[in-house]
PDB file of C-alpha atoms in Angstrom:
ATOM      1  CA  UNK A 691      14.652  29.480  -8.736  1.00  0.00           C
ATOM      2  CA  UNK A 692      13.664  28.720  -5.147  1.00  0.00           C
ATOM      3  CA  UNK A 693      14.280  24.968  -4.908  1.00  0.00           C
ATOM      4  CA  UNK A 694      16.569  22.651  -6.857  1.00  0.00           C
ATOM      5  CA  UNK A 695      16.402  19.315  -5.059  1.00  0.00           C
ATOM      6  CA  UNK A 696      17.833  15.945  -6.104  1.00  0.00           C
ATOM      7  CA  UNK A 697      18.266  13.662  -3.102  1.00  0.00           C
ATOM      8  CA  UNK A 698      18.099  10.015  -2.160  1.00  0.00           C
ATOM      9  CA  UNK A 699      18.610   7.997   1.001  1.00  0.00           C
ATOM     10  CA  UNK A 700      17.934   4.424   1.994  1.00  0.00           C
ATOM     11  CA  UNK A 701      16.000   3.804   5.208  1.00  0.00           C
ATOM     12  CA  UNK A 702      15.719   0.136   6.005  1.00  0.00           C
ATOM     13  CA  UNK A 703      14.463  -1.622   2.879  1.00  0.00           C
ATOM     14  CA  UNK A 704      13.053   1.570   1.350  1.00  0.00           C
ATOM     15  CA  UNK A 705      14.764   3.967  -1.030  1.00  0.00           C
ATOM     16  CA  UNK A 706      13.499   7.516  -0.556  1.00  0.00           C
ATOM     17  CA  UNK A 707      14.264   9.828  -3.460  1.00  0.00           C
ATOM     18  CA  UNK A 708      12.998  13.044  -4.987  1.00  0.00           C
ATOM     19  CA  UNK A 709      14.040  15.321  -7.830  1.00  0.00           C
ATOM     20  CA  UNK A 710      12.337  18.636  -8.514  1.00  0.00           C
ATOM     21  CA  UNK A 711      13.010  22.272  -9.310  1.00  0.00           C
ATOM     22  CA  UNK A 712      10.392  24.889  -8.515  1.00  0.00           C
ATOM     23  CA  UNK A 713      10.118  28.659  -8.452  1.00  0.00           C
ATOM     24  CA  UNK A 714       8.878  31.170  -5.874  1.00  0.00           C
ATOM     25  CA  UNK A 715       5.795  30.585  -3.754  1.00  0.00           C
ATOM     26  CA  UNK A 716       4.738  27.387  -1.992  1.00  0.00           C
ATOM     27  CA  UNK A 717       5.912  23.970  -3.147  1.00  0.00           C
ATOM     28  CA  UNK A 718       3.886  21.085  -1.707  1.00  0.00           C
ATOM     29  CA  UNK A 719       5.222  17.544  -1.340  1.00  0.00           C
ATOM     30  CA  UNK A 720       2.042  15.546  -1.773  1.00  0.00           C
ATOM     31  CA  UNK A 721       1.476  11.848  -1.285  1.00  0.00           C
ATOM     32  CA  UNK A 722       0.258   9.126   1.080  1.00  0.00           C
ATOM     33  CA  UNK A 723       1.661   8.582   4.554  1.00  0.00           C
ATOM     34  CA  UNK A 724       4.876   6.571   4.636  1.00  0.00           C
ATOM     35  CA  UNK A 725       6.156   7.571   1.202  1.00  0.00           C
ATOM     36  CA  UNK A 726       9.062   9.602   2.635  1.00  0.00           C
ATOM     37  CA  UNK A 727       7.832  13.199   2.506  1.00  0.00           C
ATOM     38  CA  UNK A 728       9.156  14.091   5.957  1.00  0.00           C
ATOM     39  CA  UNK A 729      12.515  12.481   5.170  1.00  0.00           C
ATOM     40  CA  UNK A 730      12.843  14.715   2.098  1.00  0.00           C
ATOM     41  CA  UNK A 731      12.055  17.754   4.234  1.00  0.00           C
ATOM     42  CA  UNK A 732      14.704  16.647   6.740  1.00  0.00           C
ATOM     43  CA  UNK A 733      17.286  16.283   3.954  1.00  0.00           C
ATOM     44  CA  UNK A 734      16.599  19.847   2.827  1.00  0.00           C
ATOM     45  CA  UNK A 735      16.938  21.053   6.432  1.00  0.00           C
ATOM     46  CA  UNK A 736      20.171  19.135   6.992  1.00  0.00           C
ATOM     47  CA  UNK A 737      18.675  16.908   9.702  1.00  0.00           C
ATOM     48  CA  UNK A 738      19.095  13.797   7.521  1.00  0.00           C
ATOM     49  CA  UNK A 739      22.120  13.404   5.255  1.00  0.00           C
ATOM     50  CA  UNK A 740      21.344  12.274   1.697  1.00  0.00           C
ATOM     51  CA  UNK A 741      23.447   9.479   0.278  1.00  0.00           C
ATOM     52  CA  UNK A 742      23.703  11.317  -3.043  1.00  0.00           C
ATOM     53  CA  UNK A 743      22.473  14.338  -4.935  1.00  0.00           C
ATOM     54  CA  UNK A 744      22.212  18.000  -4.083  1.00  0.00           C
ATOM     55  CA  UNK A 745      20.124  20.602  -2.257  1.00  0.00           C
ATOM     56  CA  UNK A 746      20.105  24.147  -3.628  1.00  0.00           C
ATOM     57  CA  UNK A 747      17.928  26.959  -2.317  1.00  0.00           C
ATOM     58  CA  UNK A 748      17.808  30.271  -4.185  1.00  0.00           C
ATOM     59  CA  UNK A 749      20.970  29.324  -6.034  1.00  0.00           C
ATOM     60  CA  UNK A 750      23.021  28.466  -2.948  1.00  0.00           C
ATOM     61  CA  UNK A 751      24.261  24.898  -2.574  1.00  0.00           C
ATOM     62  CA  UNK A 752      23.483  23.535   0.879  1.00  0.00           C
ATOM     63  CA  UNK A 753      24.402  19.942   0.048  1.00  0.00           C
ATOM     64  CA  UNK A 754      26.279  18.335  -2.821  1.00  0.00           C
ATOM     65  CA  UNK A 755      27.394  14.747  -2.379  1.00  0.00           C
ATOM     66  CA  UNK A 756      29.842  14.783  -5.298  1.00  0.00           C
ATOM     67  CA  UNK A 757      31.443  18.083  -4.230  1.00  0.00           C
ATOM     68  CA  UNK A 758      31.418  17.093  -0.541  1.00  0.00           C
ATOM     69  CA  UNK A 759      29.439  20.156   0.482  1.00  0.00           C
ATOM     70  CA  UNK A 760      27.222  19.755   3.543  1.00  0.00           C
ATOM     71  CA  UNK A 761      26.269  23.013   5.253  1.00  0.00           C
ATOM     72  CA  UNK A 762      25.383  22.408   8.948  1.00  0.00           C
ATOM     73  CA  UNK A 763      21.658  22.768   9.756  1.00  0.00           C
ATOM     74  CA  UNK A 764      22.181  25.802  11.977  1.00  0.00           C
ATOM     75  CA  UNK A 765      23.872  27.656   9.097  1.00  0.00           C
ATOM     76  CA  UNK A 766      21.219  26.925   6.466  1.00  0.00           C
ATOM     77  CA  UNK A 767      18.836  29.694   7.612  1.00  0.00           C
ATOM     78  CA  UNK A 768      15.826  27.418   7.407  1.00  0.00           C
ATOM     79  CA  UNK A 769      12.665  27.877   9.436  1.00  0.00           C
ATOM     80  CA  UNK A 770      11.257  24.442  10.286  1.00  0.00           C
ATOM     81  CA  UNK A 771       7.750  23.940  11.677  1.00  0.00           C
ATOM     82  CA  UNK A 772       7.322  20.347  12.849  1.00  0.00           C
ATOM     83  CA  UNK A 773       4.094  18.344  13.056  1.00  0.00           C
ATOM     84  CA  UNK A 774       3.924  19.295  16.749  1.00  0.00           C
ATOM     85  CA  UNK A 775       4.414  23.001  17.561  1.00  0.00           C
ATOM     86  CA  UNK A 776       7.339  22.351  19.984  1.00  0.00           C
ATOM     87  CA  UNK A 777       6.921  25.636  21.839  1.00  0.00           C
ATOM     88  CA  UNK A 778       9.003  26.134  24.968  1.00  0.00           C
ATOM     89  CA  UNK A 779       6.560  25.349  27.792  1.00  0.00           C
ATOM     90  CA  UNK A 780       8.379  27.546  30.345  1.00  0.00           C
ATOM     91  CA  UNK A 781       8.077  30.648  28.149  1.00  0.00           C
ATOM     92  CA  UNK A 782       4.975  32.685  27.404  1.00  0.00           C
ATOM     93  CA  UNK A 783       4.049  33.189  23.755  1.00  0.00           C
ATOM     94  CA  UNK A 784       5.801  36.555  23.565  1.00  0.00           C
ATOM     95  CA  UNK A 785       9.033  35.048  24.897  1.00  0.00           C
ATOM     96  CA  UNK A 786       8.766  32.138  22.450  1.00  0.00           C
ATOM     97  CA  UNK A 787       8.574  34.654  19.621  1.00  0.00           C
ATOM     98  CA  UNK A 788      11.477  36.708  20.991  1.00  0.00           C
ATOM     99  CA  UNK A 789      13.573  33.543  21.137  1.00  0.00           C
ATOM    100  CA  UNK A 790      13.214  33.226  17.372  1.00  0.00           C
ATOM    101  CA  UNK A 791      14.459  36.806  17.002  1.00  0.00           C
ATOM    102  CA  UNK A 792      17.630  36.420  19.077  1.00  0.00           C
ATOM    103  CA  UNK A 793      20.016  36.243  16.144  1.00  0.00           C
ATOM    104  CA  UNK A 794      17.951  37.443  13.221  1.00  0.00           C
ATOM    105  CA  UNK A 795      15.906  40.400  14.402  1.00  0.00           C
ATOM    106  CA  UNK A 796      12.684  40.602  12.448  1.00  0.00           C
ATOM    107  CA  UNK A 797       9.442  42.512  12.330  1.00  0.00           C
ATOM    108  CA  UNK A 798       7.678  41.011  15.336  1.00  0.00           C
ATOM    109  CA  UNK A 799       4.723  43.371  15.174  1.00  0.00           C
ATOM    110  CA  UNK A 800       4.210  42.640  11.488  1.00  0.00           C
ATOM    111  CA  UNK A 801       4.371  38.874  11.969  1.00  0.00           C
ATOM    112  CA  UNK A 802       2.058  39.017  14.993  1.00  0.00           C
ATOM    113  CA  UNK A 803      -0.501  41.048  13.027  1.00  0.00           C
ATOM    114  CA  UNK A 804      -0.280  38.831   9.938  1.00  0.00           C
ATOM    115  CA  UNK A 805      -0.870  35.658  11.974  1.00  0.00           C
ATOM    116  CA  UNK A 806      -3.478  37.204  14.283  1.00  0.00           C
ATOM    117  CA  UNK A 807      -1.717  36.205  17.511  1.00  0.00           C
ATOM    118  CA  UNK A 808      -1.468  39.557  19.298  1.00  0.00           C
ATOM    119  CA  UNK A 809      -3.996  38.497  21.941  1.00  0.00           C
ATOM    120  CA  UNK A 810      -1.902  35.423  22.768  1.00  0.00           C
ATOM    121  CA  UNK A 811       1.385  37.096  23.745  1.00  0.00           C
ATOM    122  CA  UNK A 812       0.891  36.760  27.524  1.00  0.00           C
ATOM    123  CA  UNK A 813      -0.456  33.206  27.358  1.00  0.00           C
ATOM    124  CA  UNK A 814       1.389  30.024  28.330  1.00  0.00           C
ATOM    125  CA  UNK A 815       1.734  27.389  25.568  1.00  0.00           C
ATOM    126  CA  UNK A 816      -0.265  24.838  27.585  1.00  0.00           C
ATOM    127  CA  UNK A 817      -3.320  27.129  27.422  1.00  0.00           C
ATOM    128  CA  UNK A 818      -3.321  27.415  23.614  1.00  0.00           C
ATOM    129  CA  UNK A 819      -5.577  25.517  21.248  1.00  0.00           C
ATOM    130  CA  UNK A 820      -3.928  23.410  18.558  1.00  0.00           C
ATOM    131  CA  UNK A 821      -4.509  26.075  15.927  1.00  0.00           C
ATOM    132  CA  UNK A 822      -3.175  28.865  18.133  1.00  0.00           C
ATOM    133  CA  UNK A 823      -0.038  26.890  18.937  1.00  0.00           C
ATOM    134  CA  UNK A 824       0.593  26.230  15.226  1.00  0.00           C
ATOM    135  CA  UNK A 825       0.299  29.934  14.403  1.00  0.00           C
ATOM    136  CA  UNK A 826       2.769  30.790  17.170  1.00  0.00           C
ATOM    137  CA  UNK A 827       5.195  28.124  15.894  1.00  0.00           C
ATOM    138  CA  UNK A 828       4.955  29.571  12.380  1.00  0.00           C
ATOM    139  CA  UNK A 829       5.570  33.055  13.787  1.00  0.00           C
ATOM    140  CA  UNK A 830       8.649  31.925  15.704  1.00  0.00           C
ATOM    141  CA  UNK A 831      10.053  30.291  12.556  1.00  0.00           C
ATOM    142  CA  UNK A 832       9.423  33.441  10.500  1.00  0.00           C
ATOM    143  CA  UNK A 833      11.157  35.648  13.066  1.00  0.00           C
ATOM    144  CA  UNK A 834      14.345  33.583  12.821  1.00  0.00           C
ATOM    145  CA  UNK A 835      15.032  35.305   9.470  1.00  0.00           C
ATOM    146  CA  UNK A 836      14.774  32.181   7.303  1.00  0.00           C
ATOM    147  CA  UNK A 837      15.616  32.016   3.615  1.00  0.00           C
ATOM    148  CA  UNK A 838      12.989  29.258   3.320  1.00  0.00           C
ATOM    149  CA  UNK A 839      10.158  27.886   5.458  1.00  0.00           C
ATOM    150  CA  UNK A 840       9.671  24.118   5.823  1.00  0.00           C
ATOM    151  CA  UNK A 841       6.276  22.912   7.075  1.00  0.00           C
ATOM    152  CA  UNK A 842       5.736  19.279   8.045  1.00  0.00           C
ATOM    153  CA  UNK A 843       1.991  18.506   8.049  1.00  0.00           C
ATOM    154  CA  UNK A 844       1.205  21.815   9.817  1.00  0.00           C
ATOM    155  CA  UNK A 845      -2.542  21.099   9.799  1.00  0.00           C
ATOM    156  CA  UNK A 846      -2.465  17.544  11.116  1.00  0.00           C
ATOM    157  CA  UNK A 847      -4.827  16.706  14.017  1.00  0.00           C
ATOM    158  CA  UNK A 848      -6.711  20.013  13.664  1.00  0.00           C
ATOM    159  CA  UNK A 849     -10.459  20.213  13.090  1.00  0.00           C
ATOM    160  CA  UNK A 850     -11.777  21.696   9.839  1.00  0.00           C
ATOM    161  CA  UNK A 851     -12.292  25.180  11.274  1.00  0.00           C
ATOM    162  CA  UNK A 852      -8.785  25.359  12.710  1.00  0.00           C
ATOM    163  CA  UNK A 853      -7.312  24.014   9.461  1.00  0.00           C
ATOM    164  CA  UNK A 854      -9.018  26.848   7.613  1.00  0.00           C
ATOM    165  CA  UNK A 855      -7.479  29.418   9.982  1.00  0.00           C
ATOM    166  CA  UNK A 856      -3.968  28.033   9.523  1.00  0.00           C
ATOM    167  CA  UNK A 857      -4.376  27.809   5.751  1.00  0.00           C
ATOM    168  CA  UNK A 858      -5.413  31.469   5.687  1.00  0.00           C
ATOM    169  CA  UNK A 859      -2.302  32.313   7.715  1.00  0.00           C
ATOM    170  CA  UNK A 860      -0.053  30.310   5.386  1.00  0.00           C
ATOM    171  CA  UNK A 861      -1.507  31.979   2.298  1.00  0.00           C
ATOM    172  CA  UNK A 862      -0.758  35.335   3.950  1.00  0.00           C
ATOM    173  CA  UNK A 863       2.819  34.217   4.644  1.00  0.00           C
ATOM    174  CA  UNK A 864       3.222  33.058   1.033  1.00  0.00           C
ATOM    175  CA  UNK A 865       1.811  36.231  -0.477  1.00  0.00           C
ATOM    176  CA  UNK A 866       3.197  38.802   1.967  1.00  0.00           C
ATOM    177  CA  UNK A 867       6.718  37.708   2.908  1.00  0.00           C
ATOM    178  CA  UNK A 868       7.995  36.258  -0.362  1.00  0.00           C
ATOM    179  CA  UNK A 869       9.752  33.522   1.623  1.00  0.00           C
ATOM    180  CA  UNK A 870       9.684  30.242  -0.351  1.00  0.00           C
ATOM    181  CA  UNK A 871       7.668  27.513   1.382  1.00  0.00           C
ATOM    182  CA  UNK A 872       8.204  23.749   1.172  1.00  0.00           C
ATOM    183  CA  UNK A 873       5.262  21.967   2.775  1.00  0.00           C
ATOM    184  CA  UNK A 874       4.351  18.324   3.350  1.00  0.00           C
ATOM    185  CA  UNK A 875       0.744  17.163   3.225  1.00  0.00           C
ATOM    186  CA  UNK A 876      -1.353  14.177   2.214  1.00  0.00           C
ATOM    187  CA  UNK A 877      -4.557  16.243   1.980  1.00  0.00           C
ATOM    188  CA  UNK A 878      -5.485  17.246  -1.609  1.00  0.00           C
ATOM    189  CA  UNK A 879      -7.579  20.228  -0.493  1.00  0.00           C
ATOM    190  CA  UNK A 880      -4.655  21.650   1.493  1.00  0.00           C
ATOM    191  CA  UNK A 881      -2.316  21.100  -1.437  1.00  0.00           C
ATOM    192  CA  UNK A 882      -4.600  22.871  -3.900  1.00  0.00           C
ATOM    193  CA  UNK A 883      -5.198  25.811  -1.558  1.00  0.00           C
ATOM    194  CA  UNK A 884      -1.602  26.671  -0.708  1.00  0.00           C
ATOM    195  CA  UNK A 885       0.511  25.318  -3.565  1.00  0.00           C
ATOM    196  CA  UNK A 886       2.021  27.195  -6.444  1.00  0.00           C
ATOM    197  CA  UNK A 887       3.707  23.883  -7.391  1.00  0.00           C
ATOM    198  CA  UNK A 888       2.882  20.325  -6.345  1.00  0.00           C
ATOM    199  CA  UNK A 889       5.433  17.495  -6.258  1.00  0.00           C
ATOM    200  CA  UNK A 890       3.610  14.172  -6.211  1.00  0.00           C
ATOM    201  CA  UNK A 891       5.355  11.313  -4.422  1.00  0.00           C
TER     202      UNK A 891
END
């Protein structure tokens, strides 16, 4: 089982909670803006500490409030792609990808081919379109050797054509790598296209 999540946290006056267990493939957290989808993603990544519950990925416990287990984020082997690509502006695309490989190795040529970014390797991040930058960010996350890939609204602010390109890339990642995906979106078309399981919030 890829994900076994039961978490809750209070932020201001709101209680954010989710409980789900899903298998391999892509699990989509689906719901309107402001419902807490990103907070749930952050709890899985270890960037936000739940007040109770547990986080288990592929049978390994990353957080358990009752057992006082809380694996640090850097030890969770999670690839996280934020809403903004967050590429290093002082590094060309190729160097950004190599940075992801520093500790994990990885098949750079395979990832580059799968995402169609070979022609971008000598480019500076500031020269990339939104869709190109997202594909590079996904590639860097994949090359870090993650056990799971977390995607926070990876298609936000992109036009329809660019969204289609990124969705194609994500389907390839899902079907080719076998790495479980946990993705946040509020777009029903995106959810239906990529998801093998949908968690409605």
